[in-house]
């Protein structure tokens, strides 16, 4: 996977007085908090940025089913299996709302799939790590869905109407997902010492990748300035990462767990935690396609696409026949 080379002039956000009248009017609408709807005029960079972000987000939801899907057959009770199945189905639904939102910008779903399968489109780095134990399923709900909520609640106020509206339901469902993860871990930390150790091990492995979900640090984030000016993003990557750490530390304490960061400490003056720097070399390596599970995830998606060919062919044949019948009538 490589950068999609979306040219948005992101390196420098142009002030209103440097814009052509149509673009200035657009920016003034954004500044006034108005929503932009599909058929309205928009700068090409705005459209491309949204296609990039929404399609990456949709792919993340779809690929994100794989690590958890791995545990559906091995969930410890029938109830846990039913809950996990429902959660994984929700993720599929999120992917579908998001593909629909991206389609309103003039890209087809087939094109988005092609970009994913060709390794041209990104999906979240987090889904390139393996789920080794049942505690990982708890950790994903708690940390990964927790980070997703932190990032996605502000997206409900995104300037692009279809994306903002899709996020409303997604956020409600993510909250259930986060609680189900925390509930798994609460049960396990009250279990045997081996179960508690399994939870600590899961936290050790998922903590840093979860912090990386928010994207590179602000000084390395190429799209943030322009995306924030367009109110696609409301907060910078570092702001959201900070909020996530501040929210999660007390939850870890409640579970009796230790966050694997020797630099983590409360900073009274700033009213938040200081914490260590994620391993950015690892992050860039994962998003370049070289994480522990990148190849496996892409292969699974490509196989699902190829296995579904007979069904797509059947639907097309049926649609053609129906159209032929209608024409004959
Ligand atoms: N992974 O300039 P920025 C979920 C890329 S959904 C991979 O800071 P931006 C639910 C970025 O695309 C999780 N790539 O970019 C769930 C860009 O590359 P490009 C997904 C990343 O867009 C739970 C380059 O780095 N959520 O978890 C990542 O302003 C459980 C430079 O970065 C969303 O997609 C990353 N972590 O900010 C499902 C939310 N971070 O495109 C199943 C919507 C950065 O130039 C189970 N997206 N990159 O080739 C966003 O909020 C933003 O796109 C960010 C990145 C914050 C992810």
mmCIF file of C-alpha atoms and ligand atoms in Angstrom:
data_model
loop_
_atom_site.group_PDB
_atom_site.id
_atom_site.type_symbol
_atom_site.label_atom_id
_atom_site.label_comp_id
_atom_site.label_asym_id
_atom_site.label_seq_id
_atom_site.Cartn_x
_atom_site.Cartn_y
_atom_site.Cartn_z
ATOM 1 C CA UNK A 1 0.000 0.000 0.000
ATOM 2 C CA UNK A 2 1.310 3.412 -0.835
ATOM 3 C CA UNK A 3 0.142 7.006 -0.506
ATOM 4 C CA UNK A 4 -2.767 7.786 -2.773
ATOM 5 C CA UNK A 5 -1.214 11.041 -3.927
ATOM 6 C CA UNK A 6 -4.336 13.082 -3.417
ATOM 7 C CA UNK A 7 -3.325 16.603 -4.339
ATOM 8 C CA UNK A 8 -5.161 18.953 -2.024
ATOM 9 C CA UNK A 9 -2.599 21.740 -1.586
ATOM 10 C CA UNK A 10 -2.589 20.450 1.971
ATOM 11 C CA UNK A 11 0.904 21.762 2.661
ATOM 12 C CA UNK A 12 -0.554 25.240 2.833
ATOM 13 C CA UNK A 13 -4.141 26.176 3.499
ATOM 14 C CA UNK A 14 -4.976 29.195 1.342
ATOM 15 C CA UNK A 15 -6.667 32.158 3.002
ATOM 16 C CA UNK A 16 -10.066 33.357 1.705
ATOM 17 C CA UNK A 17 -8.605 36.331 -0.173
ATOM 18 C CA UNK A 18 -6.480 34.012 -2.370
ATOM 19 C CA UNK A 19 -9.503 31.979 -3.488
ATOM 20 C CA UNK A 20 -11.615 32.276 -6.637
ATOM 21 C CA UNK A 21 -15.179 33.544 -5.880
ATOM 22 C CA UNK A 22 -16.827 30.103 -6.138
ATOM 23 C CA UNK A 23 -14.299 28.490 -3.816
ATOM 24 C CA UNK A 24 -14.485 31.415 -1.405
ATOM 25 C CA UNK A 25 -18.283 31.079 -1.228
ATOM 26 C CA UNK A 26 -17.840 27.362 -0.551
ATOM 27 C CA UNK A 27 -15.334 27.995 2.254
ATOM 28 C CA UNK A 28 -17.631 30.629 3.770
ATOM 29 C CA UNK A 29 -20.435 28.078 3.898
ATOM 30 C CA UNK A 30 -18.103 25.634 5.650
ATOM 31 C CA UNK A 31 -16.992 28.338 8.084
ATOM 32 C CA UNK A 32 -20.643 29.108 8.843
ATOM 33 C CA UNK A 33 -21.169 25.448 9.793
ATOM 34 C CA UNK A 34 -23.351 24.534 6.791
ATOM 35 C CA UNK A 35 -23.427 20.979 5.483
ATOM 36 C CA UNK A 36 -22.350 20.244 1.906
ATOM 37 C CA UNK A 37 -24.612 17.825 0.025
ATOM 38 C CA UNK A 38 -23.734 15.483 -2.899
ATOM 39 C CA UNK A 39 -24.985 17.439 -5.912
ATOM 40 C CA UNK A 40 -23.573 20.783 -4.777
ATOM 41 C CA UNK A 41 -20.437 22.363 -6.193
ATOM 42 C CA UNK A 42 -17.289 21.520 -4.253
ATOM 43 C CA UNK A 43 -13.558 21.975 -4.906
ATOM 44 C CA UNK A 44 -12.009 18.900 -6.514
ATOM 45 C CA UNK A 45 -9.569 18.604 -3.581
ATOM 46 C CA UNK A 46 -12.477 18.468 -1.109
ATOM 47 C CA UNK A 47 -14.139 15.702 -3.129
ATOM 48 C CA UNK A 48 -10.917 13.704 -3.436
ATOM 49 C CA UNK A 49 -10.083 14.083 0.235
ATOM 50 C CA UNK A 50 -13.507 12.777 1.190
ATOM 51 C CA UNK A 51 -13.296 9.852 -1.239
ATOM 52 C CA UNK A 52 -9.881 8.997 0.207
ATOM 53 C CA UNK A 53 -10.937 9.207 3.848
ATOM 54 C CA UNK A 54 -14.404 7.656 3.529
ATOM 55 C CA UNK A 55 -13.206 4.773 1.356
ATOM 56 C CA UNK A 56 -10.295 4.079 3.730
ATOM 57 C CA UNK A 57 -12.775 4.148 6.565
ATOM 58 C CA UNK A 58 -15.152 1.759 4.756
ATOM 59 C CA UNK A 59 -12.307 -0.636 3.931
ATOM 60 C CA UNK A 60 -11.251 -0.535 7.599
ATOM 61 C CA UNK A 61 -14.680 -1.629 8.731
ATOM 62 C CA UNK A 62 -14.727 -4.496 6.246
ATOM 63 C CA UNK A 63 -11.155 -5.682 6.819
ATOM 64 C CA UNK A 64 -11.745 -5.098 10.544
ATOM 65 C CA UNK A 65 -14.159 -7.998 10.574
ATOM 66 C CA UNK A 66 -11.328 -10.453 9.930
ATOM 67 C CA UNK A 67 -9.363 -10.393 13.211
ATOM 68 C CA UNK A 68 -12.545 -10.804 15.272
ATOM 69 C CA UNK A 69 -14.227 -13.176 12.836
ATOM 70 C CA UNK A 70 -11.310 -15.458 13.619
ATOM 71 C CA UNK A 71 -12.799 -16.019 17.108
ATOM 72 C CA UNK A 72 -16.488 -16.535 16.335
ATOM 73 C CA UNK A 73 -16.152 -20.318 16.277
ATOM 74 C CA UNK A 74 -14.009 -20.303 19.414
ATOM 75 C CA UNK A 75 -15.923 -17.889 21.681
ATOM 76 C CA UNK A 76 -16.092 -19.418 25.168
ATOM 77 C CA UNK A 77 -19.920 -19.478 25.545
ATOM 78 C CA UNK A 78 -22.960 -19.448 23.283
ATOM 79 C CA UNK A 79 -23.842 -15.972 24.577
ATOM 80 C CA UNK A 80 -20.364 -14.595 23.804
ATOM 81 C CA UNK A 81 -20.557 -16.155 20.344
ATOM 82 C CA UNK A 82 -23.935 -14.501 19.632
ATOM 83 C CA UNK A 83 -22.642 -11.127 20.845
ATOM 84 C CA UNK A 84 -19.448 -11.350 18.787
ATOM 85 C CA UNK A 85 -21.387 -12.420 15.713
ATOM 86 C CA UNK A 86 -23.667 -9.388 16.096
ATOM 87 C CA UNK A 87 -20.680 -7.083 16.529
ATOM 88 C CA UNK A 88 -18.902 -8.386 13.440
ATOM 89 C CA UNK A 89 -22.129 -8.023 11.434
ATOM 90 C CA UNK A 90 -22.398 -4.421 12.645
ATOM 91 C CA UNK A 91 -18.930 -3.748 11.212
ATOM 92 C CA UNK A 92 -20.095 -5.050 7.828
ATOM 93 C CA UNK A 93 -23.062 -2.672 8.051
ATOM 94 C CA UNK A 94 -20.737 0.253 8.833
ATOM 95 C CA UNK A 95 -18.664 -0.583 5.775
ATOM 96 C CA UNK A 96 -21.777 -0.567 3.621
ATOM 97 C CA UNK A 97 -23.088 2.807 4.886
ATOM 98 C CA UNK A 98 -19.646 4.263 4.270
ATOM 99 C CA UNK A 99 -19.314 2.846 0.754
ATOM 100 C CA UNK A 100 -22.729 4.418 0.033
ATOM 101 C CA UNK A 101 -21.527 7.767 1.403
ATOM 102 C CA UNK A 102 -18.398 7.582 -0.813
ATOM 103 C CA UNK A 103 -20.513 6.655 -3.869
ATOM 104 C CA UNK A 104 -22.363 9.982 -3.544
ATOM 105 C CA UNK A 105 -19.028 11.608 -4.496
ATOM 106 C CA UNK A 106 -18.912 9.902 -7.891
ATOM 107 C CA UNK A 107 -16.762 6.828 -7.269
ATOM 108 C CA UNK A 108 -18.278 3.376 -7.758
ATOM 109 C CA UNK A 109 -18.111 0.613 -5.211
ATOM 110 C CA UNK A 110 -16.324 -1.609 -7.728
ATOM 111 C CA UNK A 111 -13.597 1.024 -8.151
ATOM 112 C CA UNK A 112 -13.128 1.200 -4.389
ATOM 113 C CA UNK A 113 -12.866 -2.590 -4.140
ATOM 114 C CA UNK A 114 -10.397 -2.626 -7.014
ATOM 115 C CA UNK A 115 -8.218 -0.062 -5.223
ATOM 116 C CA UNK A 116 -8.295 -2.154 -2.056
ATOM 117 C CA UNK A 117 -7.504 -5.419 -3.805
ATOM 118 C CA UNK A 118 -4.683 -3.831 -5.812
ATOM 119 C CA UNK A 119 -3.092 -2.552 -2.584
ATOM 120 C CA UNK A 120 -3.642 1.075 -3.662
ATOM 121 C CA UNK A 121 -6.159 1.967 -0.947
ATOM 122 C CA UNK A 122 -5.345 2.005 2.727
ATOM 123 C CA UNK A 123 -7.298 0.611 5.659
ATOM 124 C CA UNK A 124 -6.566 1.119 9.325
ATOM 125 C CA UNK A 125 -3.144 -0.090 10.461
ATOM 126 C CA UNK A 126 -4.710 -1.757 13.509
ATOM 127 C CA UNK A 127 -6.231 -4.616 11.529
ATOM 128 C CA UNK A 128 -2.816 -5.879 10.486
ATOM 129 C CA UNK A 129 -2.142 -7.387 13.907
ATOM 130 C CA UNK A 130 -3.140 -10.939 14.854
ATOM 131 C CA UNK A 131 -5.762 -11.961 17.453
ATOM 132 C CA UNK A 132 -3.920 -14.634 19.412
ATOM 133 C CA UNK A 133 -6.185 -15.210 22.430
ATOM 134 C CA UNK A 134 -9.772 -14.614 23.554
ATOM 135 C CA UNK A 135 -8.518 -11.636 25.607
ATOM 136 C CA UNK A 136 -7.601 -9.983 22.288
ATOM 137 C CA UNK A 137 -11.306 -9.844 21.453
ATOM 138 C CA UNK A 138 -11.909 -7.966 24.712
ATOM 139 C CA UNK A 139 -8.944 -5.697 24.010
ATOM 140 C CA UNK A 140 -10.204 -4.889 20.502
ATOM 141 C CA UNK A 141 -13.624 -3.896 21.818
ATOM 142 C CA UNK A 142 -12.181 -1.852 24.652
ATOM 143 C CA UNK A 143 -9.228 -0.202 22.891
ATOM 144 C CA UNK A 144 -9.858 -0.380 19.138
ATOM 145 C CA UNK A 145 -13.554 0.474 19.296
ATOM 146 C CA UNK A 146 -12.705 2.952 22.082
ATOM 147 C CA UNK A 147 -10.214 4.701 19.793
ATOM 148 C CA UNK A 148 -12.658 4.488 16.885
ATOM 149 C CA UNK A 149 -15.349 6.239 18.961
ATOM 150 C CA UNK A 150 -12.929 8.978 20.010
ATOM 151 C CA UNK A 151 -12.099 9.597 16.341
ATOM 152 C CA UNK A 152 -15.634 9.171 14.996
ATOM 153 C CA UNK A 153 -17.800 11.184 17.390
ATOM 154 C CA UNK A 154 -16.418 14.453 15.923
ATOM 155 C CA UNK A 155 -16.978 13.045 12.419
ATOM 156 C CA UNK A 156 -20.722 13.257 13.111
ATOM 157 C CA UNK A 157 -20.188 17.017 12.704
ATOM 158 C CA UNK A 158 -18.185 16.635 9.474
ATOM 159 C CA UNK A 159 -19.060 19.218 6.812
ATOM 160 C CA UNK A 160 -20.109 16.569 4.265
ATOM 161 C CA UNK A 161 -23.735 15.598 4.982
ATOM 162 C CA UNK A 162 -23.767 11.902 3.944
ATOM 163 C CA UNK A 163 -20.586 11.121 5.907
ATOM 164 C CA UNK A 164 -21.789 12.988 8.997
ATOM 165 C CA UNK A 165 -25.157 11.208 8.940
ATOM 166 C CA UNK A 166 -23.599 7.754 8.436
ATOM 167 C CA UNK A 167 -21.472 8.369 11.516
ATOM 168 C CA UNK A 168 -24.468 8.865 13.822
ATOM 169 C CA UNK A 169 -25.582 5.248 13.750
ATOM 170 C CA UNK A 170 -22.032 3.956 13.537
ATOM 171 C CA UNK A 171 -21.111 5.754 16.756
ATOM 172 C CA UNK A 172 -24.110 4.324 18.608
ATOM 173 C CA UNK A 173 -23.117 0.822 17.586
ATOM 174 C CA UNK A 174 -19.446 1.386 18.397
ATOM 175 C CA UNK A 175 -20.453 2.260 21.949
ATOM 176 C CA UNK A 176 -22.073 -1.154 22.336
ATOM 177 C CA UNK A 177 -18.919 -2.708 20.888
ATOM 178 C CA UNK A 178 -16.700 -0.921 23.352
ATOM 179 C CA UNK A 179 -18.799 -2.076 26.298
ATOM 180 C CA UNK A 180 -18.858 -5.667 25.122
ATOM 181 C CA UNK A 181 -15.041 -5.621 24.970
ATOM 182 C CA UNK A 182 -14.746 -4.118 28.430
ATOM 183 C CA UNK A 183 -17.246 -6.677 29.739
ATOM 184 C CA UNK A 184 -15.141 -9.575 28.386
ATOM 185 C CA UNK A 185 -12.092 -8.158 30.146
ATOM 186 C CA UNK A 186 -13.932 -7.495 33.431
ATOM 187 C CA UNK A 187 -14.958 -11.130 33.519
ATOM 188 C CA UNK A 188 -11.427 -12.339 32.726
ATOM 189 C CA UNK A 189 -9.591 -10.138 35.242
ATOM 190 C CA UNK A 190 -11.830 -11.570 37.962
ATOM 191 C CA UNK A 191 -10.998 -15.106 36.808
ATOM 192 C CA UNK A 192 -7.868 -17.188 37.380
ATOM 193 C CA UNK A 193 -4.368 -15.618 37.531
ATOM 194 C CA UNK A 194 -3.735 -17.127 34.072
ATOM 195 C CA UNK A 195 -6.819 -15.368 32.680
ATOM 196 C CA UNK A 196 -5.740 -12.051 34.193
ATOM 197 C CA UNK A 197 -2.257 -12.531 32.742
ATOM 198 C CA UNK A 198 -3.829 -13.178 29.349
ATOM 199 C CA UNK A 199 -5.612 -9.802 29.577
ATOM 200 C CA UNK A 200 -2.398 -7.996 30.534
ATOM 201 C CA UNK A 201 -0.636 -9.654 27.592
ATOM 202 C CA UNK A 202 -3.404 -8.495 25.240
ATOM 203 C CA UNK A 203 -3.101 -4.926 26.573
ATOM 204 C CA UNK A 204 0.682 -5.070 26.100
ATOM 205 C CA UNK A 205 0.268 -6.013 22.443
ATOM 206 C CA UNK A 206 -2.705 -3.754 21.537
ATOM 207 C CA UNK A 207 -1.836 -0.548 23.412
ATOM 208 C CA UNK A 208 0.676 0.972 20.989
ATOM 209 C CA UNK A 209 -1.119 -0.094 17.781
ATOM 210 C CA UNK A 210 -4.289 1.483 19.246
ATOM 211 C CA UNK A 211 -2.490 4.813 19.736
ATOM 212 C CA UNK A 212 -1.295 4.587 16.118
ATOM 213 C CA UNK A 213 -4.893 4.402 14.890
ATOM 214 C CA UNK A 214 -5.114 8.198 15.275
ATOM 215 C CA UNK A 215 -2.527 8.630 12.543
ATOM 216 C CA UNK A 216 0.964 10.155 12.555
ATOM 217 C CA UNK A 217 1.882 12.969 14.939
ATOM 218 C CA UNK A 218 0.558 16.387 13.933
ATOM 219 C CA UNK A 219 3.851 17.563 12.472
ATOM 220 C CA UNK A 220 3.923 14.501 10.161
ATOM 221 C CA UNK A 221 0.211 14.588 9.249
ATOM 222 C CA UNK A 222 0.062 15.770 5.651
ATOM 223 C CA UNK A 223 -3.717 16.121 5.354
ATOM 224 C CA UNK A 224 -4.784 17.490 8.748
ATOM 225 C CA UNK A 225 -4.450 21.232 8.122
ATOM 226 C CA UNK A 226 -6.578 21.245 4.961
ATOM 227 C CA UNK A 227 -9.037 18.655 6.289
ATOM 228 C CA UNK A 228 -9.558 20.760 9.406
ATOM 229 C CA UNK A 229 -10.023 23.935 7.335
ATOM 230 C CA UNK A 230 -12.728 22.068 5.398
ATOM 231 C CA UNK A 231 -14.177 20.748 8.681
ATOM 232 C CA UNK A 232 -13.833 17.176 7.487
ATOM 233 C CA UNK A 233 -11.696 16.650 10.574
ATOM 234 C CA UNK A 234 -12.556 18.657 13.684
ATOM 235 C CA UNK A 235 -9.509 17.674 15.740
ATOM 236 C CA UNK A 236 -5.885 16.935 15.039
ATOM 237 C CA UNK A 237 -4.463 13.409 15.370
ATOM 238 C CA UNK A 238 -2.524 14.295 18.535
ATOM 239 C CA UNK A 239 -5.519 15.947 20.208
ATOM 240 C CA UNK A 240 -7.607 12.811 19.787
ATOM 241 C CA UNK A 241 -4.742 10.545 20.858
ATOM 242 C CA UNK A 242 -4.371 12.597 24.048
ATOM 243 C CA UNK A 243 -8.104 12.356 24.799
ATOM 244 C CA UNK A 244 -8.003 8.601 24.249
ATOM 245 C CA UNK A 245 -5.094 8.132 26.655
ATOM 246 C CA UNK A 246 -6.797 10.294 29.292
ATOM 247 C CA UNK A 247 -10.020 8.329 28.958
ATOM 248 C CA UNK A 248 -8.400 4.894 28.929
ATOM 249 C CA UNK A 249 -5.885 5.143 31.783
ATOM 250 C CA UNK A 250 -8.559 5.122 34.550
ATOM 251 C CA UNK A 251 -10.321 2.214 32.815
ATOM 252 C CA UNK A 252 -7.062 0.210 32.866
ATOM 253 C CA UNK A 253 -6.688 1.010 36.571
ATOM 254 C CA UNK A 254 -10.239 -0.194 37.188
ATOM 255 C CA UNK A 255 -9.350 -3.484 35.501
ATOM 256 C CA UNK A 256 -6.170 -3.731 37.608
ATOM 257 C CA UNK A 257 -3.927 -3.598 34.535
ATOM 258 C CA UNK A 258 -0.664 -1.809 33.796
ATOM 259 C CA UNK A 259 -0.339 0.259 30.629
ATOM 260 C CA UNK A 260 2.942 -0.761 28.954
ATOM 261 C CA UNK A 261 4.443 2.734 28.885
ATOM 262 C CA UNK A 262 7.133 3.710 31.410
ATOM 263 C CA UNK A 263 6.700 7.383 30.445
ATOM 264 C CA UNK A 264 3.002 7.485 31.285
ATOM 265 C CA UNK A 265 2.254 9.900 34.114
ATOM 266 C CA UNK A 266 -0.345 12.460 35.098
ATOM 267 C CA UNK A 267 0.673 16.029 34.290
ATOM 268 C CA UNK A 268 -1.169 18.323 36.652
ATOM 269 C CA UNK A 269 -0.368 21.520 34.767
ATOM 270 C CA UNK A 270 -1.636 20.294 31.446
ATOM 271 C CA UNK A 271 -4.558 18.435 33.034
ATOM 272 C CA UNK A 272 -3.765 15.293 31.049
ATOM 273 C CA UNK A 273 -1.279 12.447 30.863
ATOM 274 C CA UNK A 274 2.201 12.610 29.455
ATOM 275 C CA UNK A 275 2.959 9.482 27.511
ATOM 276 C CA UNK A 276 5.652 7.891 25.360
ATOM 277 C CA UNK A 277 6.010 8.170 21.615
ATOM 278 C CA UNK A 278 4.600 5.312 19.546
ATOM 279 C CA UNK A 279 7.115 3.537 17.326
ATOM 280 C CA UNK A 280 6.464 5.527 14.165
ATOM 281 C CA UNK A 281 8.834 3.374 12.108
ATOM 282 C CA UNK A 282 6.558 0.409 12.900
ATOM 283 C CA UNK A 283 3.469 2.453 11.962
ATOM 284 C CA UNK A 284 4.857 3.516 8.572
ATOM 285 C CA UNK A 285 6.029 -0.015 7.916
ATOM 286 C CA UNK A 286 2.525 -1.380 8.613
ATOM 287 C CA UNK A 287 0.799 1.184 6.400
ATOM 288 C CA UNK A 288 3.348 0.465 3.666
ATOM 289 C CA UNK A 289 1.952 -3.081 3.604
ATOM 290 C CA UNK A 290 4.565 -4.838 5.728
ATOM 291 C CA UNK A 291 2.715 -5.443 9.012
ATOM 292 C CA UNK A 292 2.323 -8.910 10.541
ATOM 293 C CA UNK A 293 -0.998 -9.654 8.798
ATOM 294 C CA UNK A 294 -1.218 -7.301 5.773
ATOM 295 C CA UNK A 295 -0.782 -10.074 3.206
ATOM 296 C CA UNK A 296 -3.224 -12.396 4.992
ATOM 297 C CA UNK A 297 -5.906 -9.675 5.251
ATOM 298 C CA UNK A 298 -5.666 -8.686 1.594
ATOM 299 C CA UNK A 299 -5.667 -12.323 0.480
ATOM 300 C CA UNK A 300 -8.828 -12.956 2.513
ATOM 301 C CA UNK A 301 -10.574 -9.978 0.897
ATOM 302 C CA UNK A 302 -9.469 -10.971 -2.606
ATOM 303 C CA UNK A 303 -10.603 -14.532 -2.048
ATOM 304 C CA UNK A 304 -14.008 -13.337 -0.798
ATOM 305 C CA UNK A 305 -14.314 -11.198 -3.948
ATOM 306 C CA UNK A 306 -13.362 -14.071 -6.249
ATOM 307 C CA UNK A 307 -15.615 -16.540 -4.405
ATOM 308 C CA UNK A 308 -18.529 -14.131 -4.896
ATOM 309 C CA UNK A 309 -18.081 -13.921 -8.697
ATOM 310 C CA UNK A 310 -20.778 -16.548 -9.427
ATOM 311 C CA UNK A 311 -23.267 -14.593 -7.328
ATOM 312 C CA UNK A 312 -22.528 -11.260 -9.003
ATOM 313 C CA UNK A 313 -22.790 -12.976 -12.403
ATOM 314 C CA UNK A 314 -26.150 -14.449 -11.373
ATOM 315 C CA UNK A 315 -27.475 -11.053 -10.284
ATOM 316 C CA UNK A 316 -26.319 -9.413 -13.530
ATOM 317 C CA UNK A 317 -27.873 -12.197 -15.641
ATOM 318 C CA UNK A 318 -31.135 -11.837 -13.746
ATOM 319 C CA UNK A 319 -31.125 -8.048 -14.153
ATOM 320 C CA UNK A 320 -30.438 -8.402 -17.900
ATOM 321 C CA UNK A 321 -33.272 -10.906 -18.338
ATOM 322 C CA UNK A 322 -35.679 -8.717 -16.359
ATOM 323 C CA UNK A 323 -34.706 -5.677 -18.465
ATOM 324 C CA UNK A 324 -35.205 -7.728 -21.662
ATOM 325 C CA UNK A 325 -38.666 -8.840 -20.491
ATOM 326 C CA UNK A 326 -39.649 -5.281 -19.639
ATOM 327 C CA UNK A 327 -38.472 -4.061 -23.071
ATOM 328 C CA UNK A 328 -40.484 -6.823 -24.812
ATOM 329 C CA UNK A 329 -43.681 -5.949 -22.947
HETATM 330 N N1 LIG B 1 -3.896 3.382 9.359
HETATM 331 O O1 LIG B 1 -2.260 13.106 6.999
HETATM 332 P P1 LIG B 1 -2.769 11.995 7.843
HETATM 333 C C1 LIG B 1 -12.709 1.064 13.260
HETATM 334 C C2 LIG B 1 -2.447 7.402 6.566
HETATM 335 S S1 LIG B 1 -12.606 2.093 11.953
HETATM 336 C C3 LIG B 1 -3.615 3.440 8.036
HETATM 337 O O2 LIG B 1 -2.835 12.244 9.301
HETATM 338 P P2 LIG B 1 -5.662 11.891 7.642
HETATM 339 C C4 LIG B 1 -13.999 0.408 13.571
HETATM 340 C C5 LIG B 1 -3.394 8.396 5.929
HETATM 341 O O3 LIG B 1 -4.467 7.746 5.296
HETATM 342 C C6 LIG B 1 -10.897 2.586 11.878
HETATM 343 N N2 LIG B 1 -3.284 4.587 7.423
HETATM 344 O O4 LIG B 1 -4.173 11.488 7.252
HETATM 345 C C7 LIG B 1 -13.795 -0.998 13.870
HETATM 346 C C8 LIG B 1 -2.468 9.121 4.990
HETATM 347 O O5 LIG B 1 -2.182 8.292 3.859
HETATM 348 P P3 LIG B 1 -2.784 8.633 2.352
HETATM 349 C C9 LIG B 1 -10.678 3.477 10.751
HETATM 350 C C10 LIG B 1 -3.232 5.704 8.171
HETATM 351 O O6 LIG B 1 -6.568 11.229 6.692
HETATM 352 C C11 LIG B 1 -13.443 -1.410 15.129
HETATM 353 C C12 LIG B 1 -1.162 9.166 5.792
HETATM 354 O O7 LIG B 1 -1.243 8.103 6.722
HETATM 355 N N3 LIG B 1 -11.160 4.791 11.059
HETATM 356 O O8 LIG B 1 -11.723 0.908 13.870
HETATM 357 C C13 LIG B 1 -3.531 5.701 9.538
HETATM 358 O O9 LIG B 1 -5.782 13.381 7.791
HETATM 359 C C14 LIG B 1 -13.270 -2.771 15.403
HETATM 360 C C15 LIG B 1 -0.968 10.491 6.499
HETATM 361 O O10 LIG B 1 -1.891 10.674 7.591
HETATM 362 C C16 LIG B 1 -11.191 5.767 10.144
HETATM 363 O O11 LIG B 1 -10.849 5.553 8.996
HETATM 364 C C17 LIG B 1 -3.871 4.481 10.143
HETATM 365 N N4 LIG B 1 -4.142 4.367 11.436
HETATM 366 O O12 LIG B 1 -5.859 11.281 9.103
HETATM 367 C C18 LIG B 1 -13.996 -1.943 12.859
HETATM 368 C C19 LIG B 1 -11.720 7.090 10.602
HETATM 369 N N5 LIG B 1 -3.395 6.964 10.005
HETATM 370 O O13 LIG B 1 -4.272 8.597 2.475
HETATM 371 C C20 LIG B 1 -13.828 -3.302 13.132
HETATM 372 C C21 LIG B 1 -11.726 8.130 9.534
HETATM 373 C C22 LIG B 1 -3.019 7.717 8.966
HETATM 374 O O14 LIG B 1 -2.283 9.986 1.990
HETATM 375 C C23 LIG B 1 -13.464 -3.712 14.429
HETATM 376 N N6 LIG B 1 -10.384 8.558 9.168
HETATM 377 N N7 LIG B 1 -2.905 6.966 7.873
HETATM 378 O O15 LIG B 1 -2.255 7.536 1.491
HETATM 379 C C24 LIG B 1 -9.706 9.543 9.803
HETATM 380 O O16 LIG B 1 -10.151 10.113 10.785
HETATM 381 C C25 LIG B 1 -8.378 9.967 9.225
HETATM 382 O O17 LIG B 1 -8.299 9.495 7.906
HETATM 383 C C26 LIG B 1 -7.148 9.445 10.049
HETATM 384 C C27 LIG B 1 -5.862 9.881 9.323
HETATM 385 C C28 LIG B 1 -7.152 10.066 11.442
HETATM 386 C C29 LIG B 1 -7.135 7.918 10.154
#
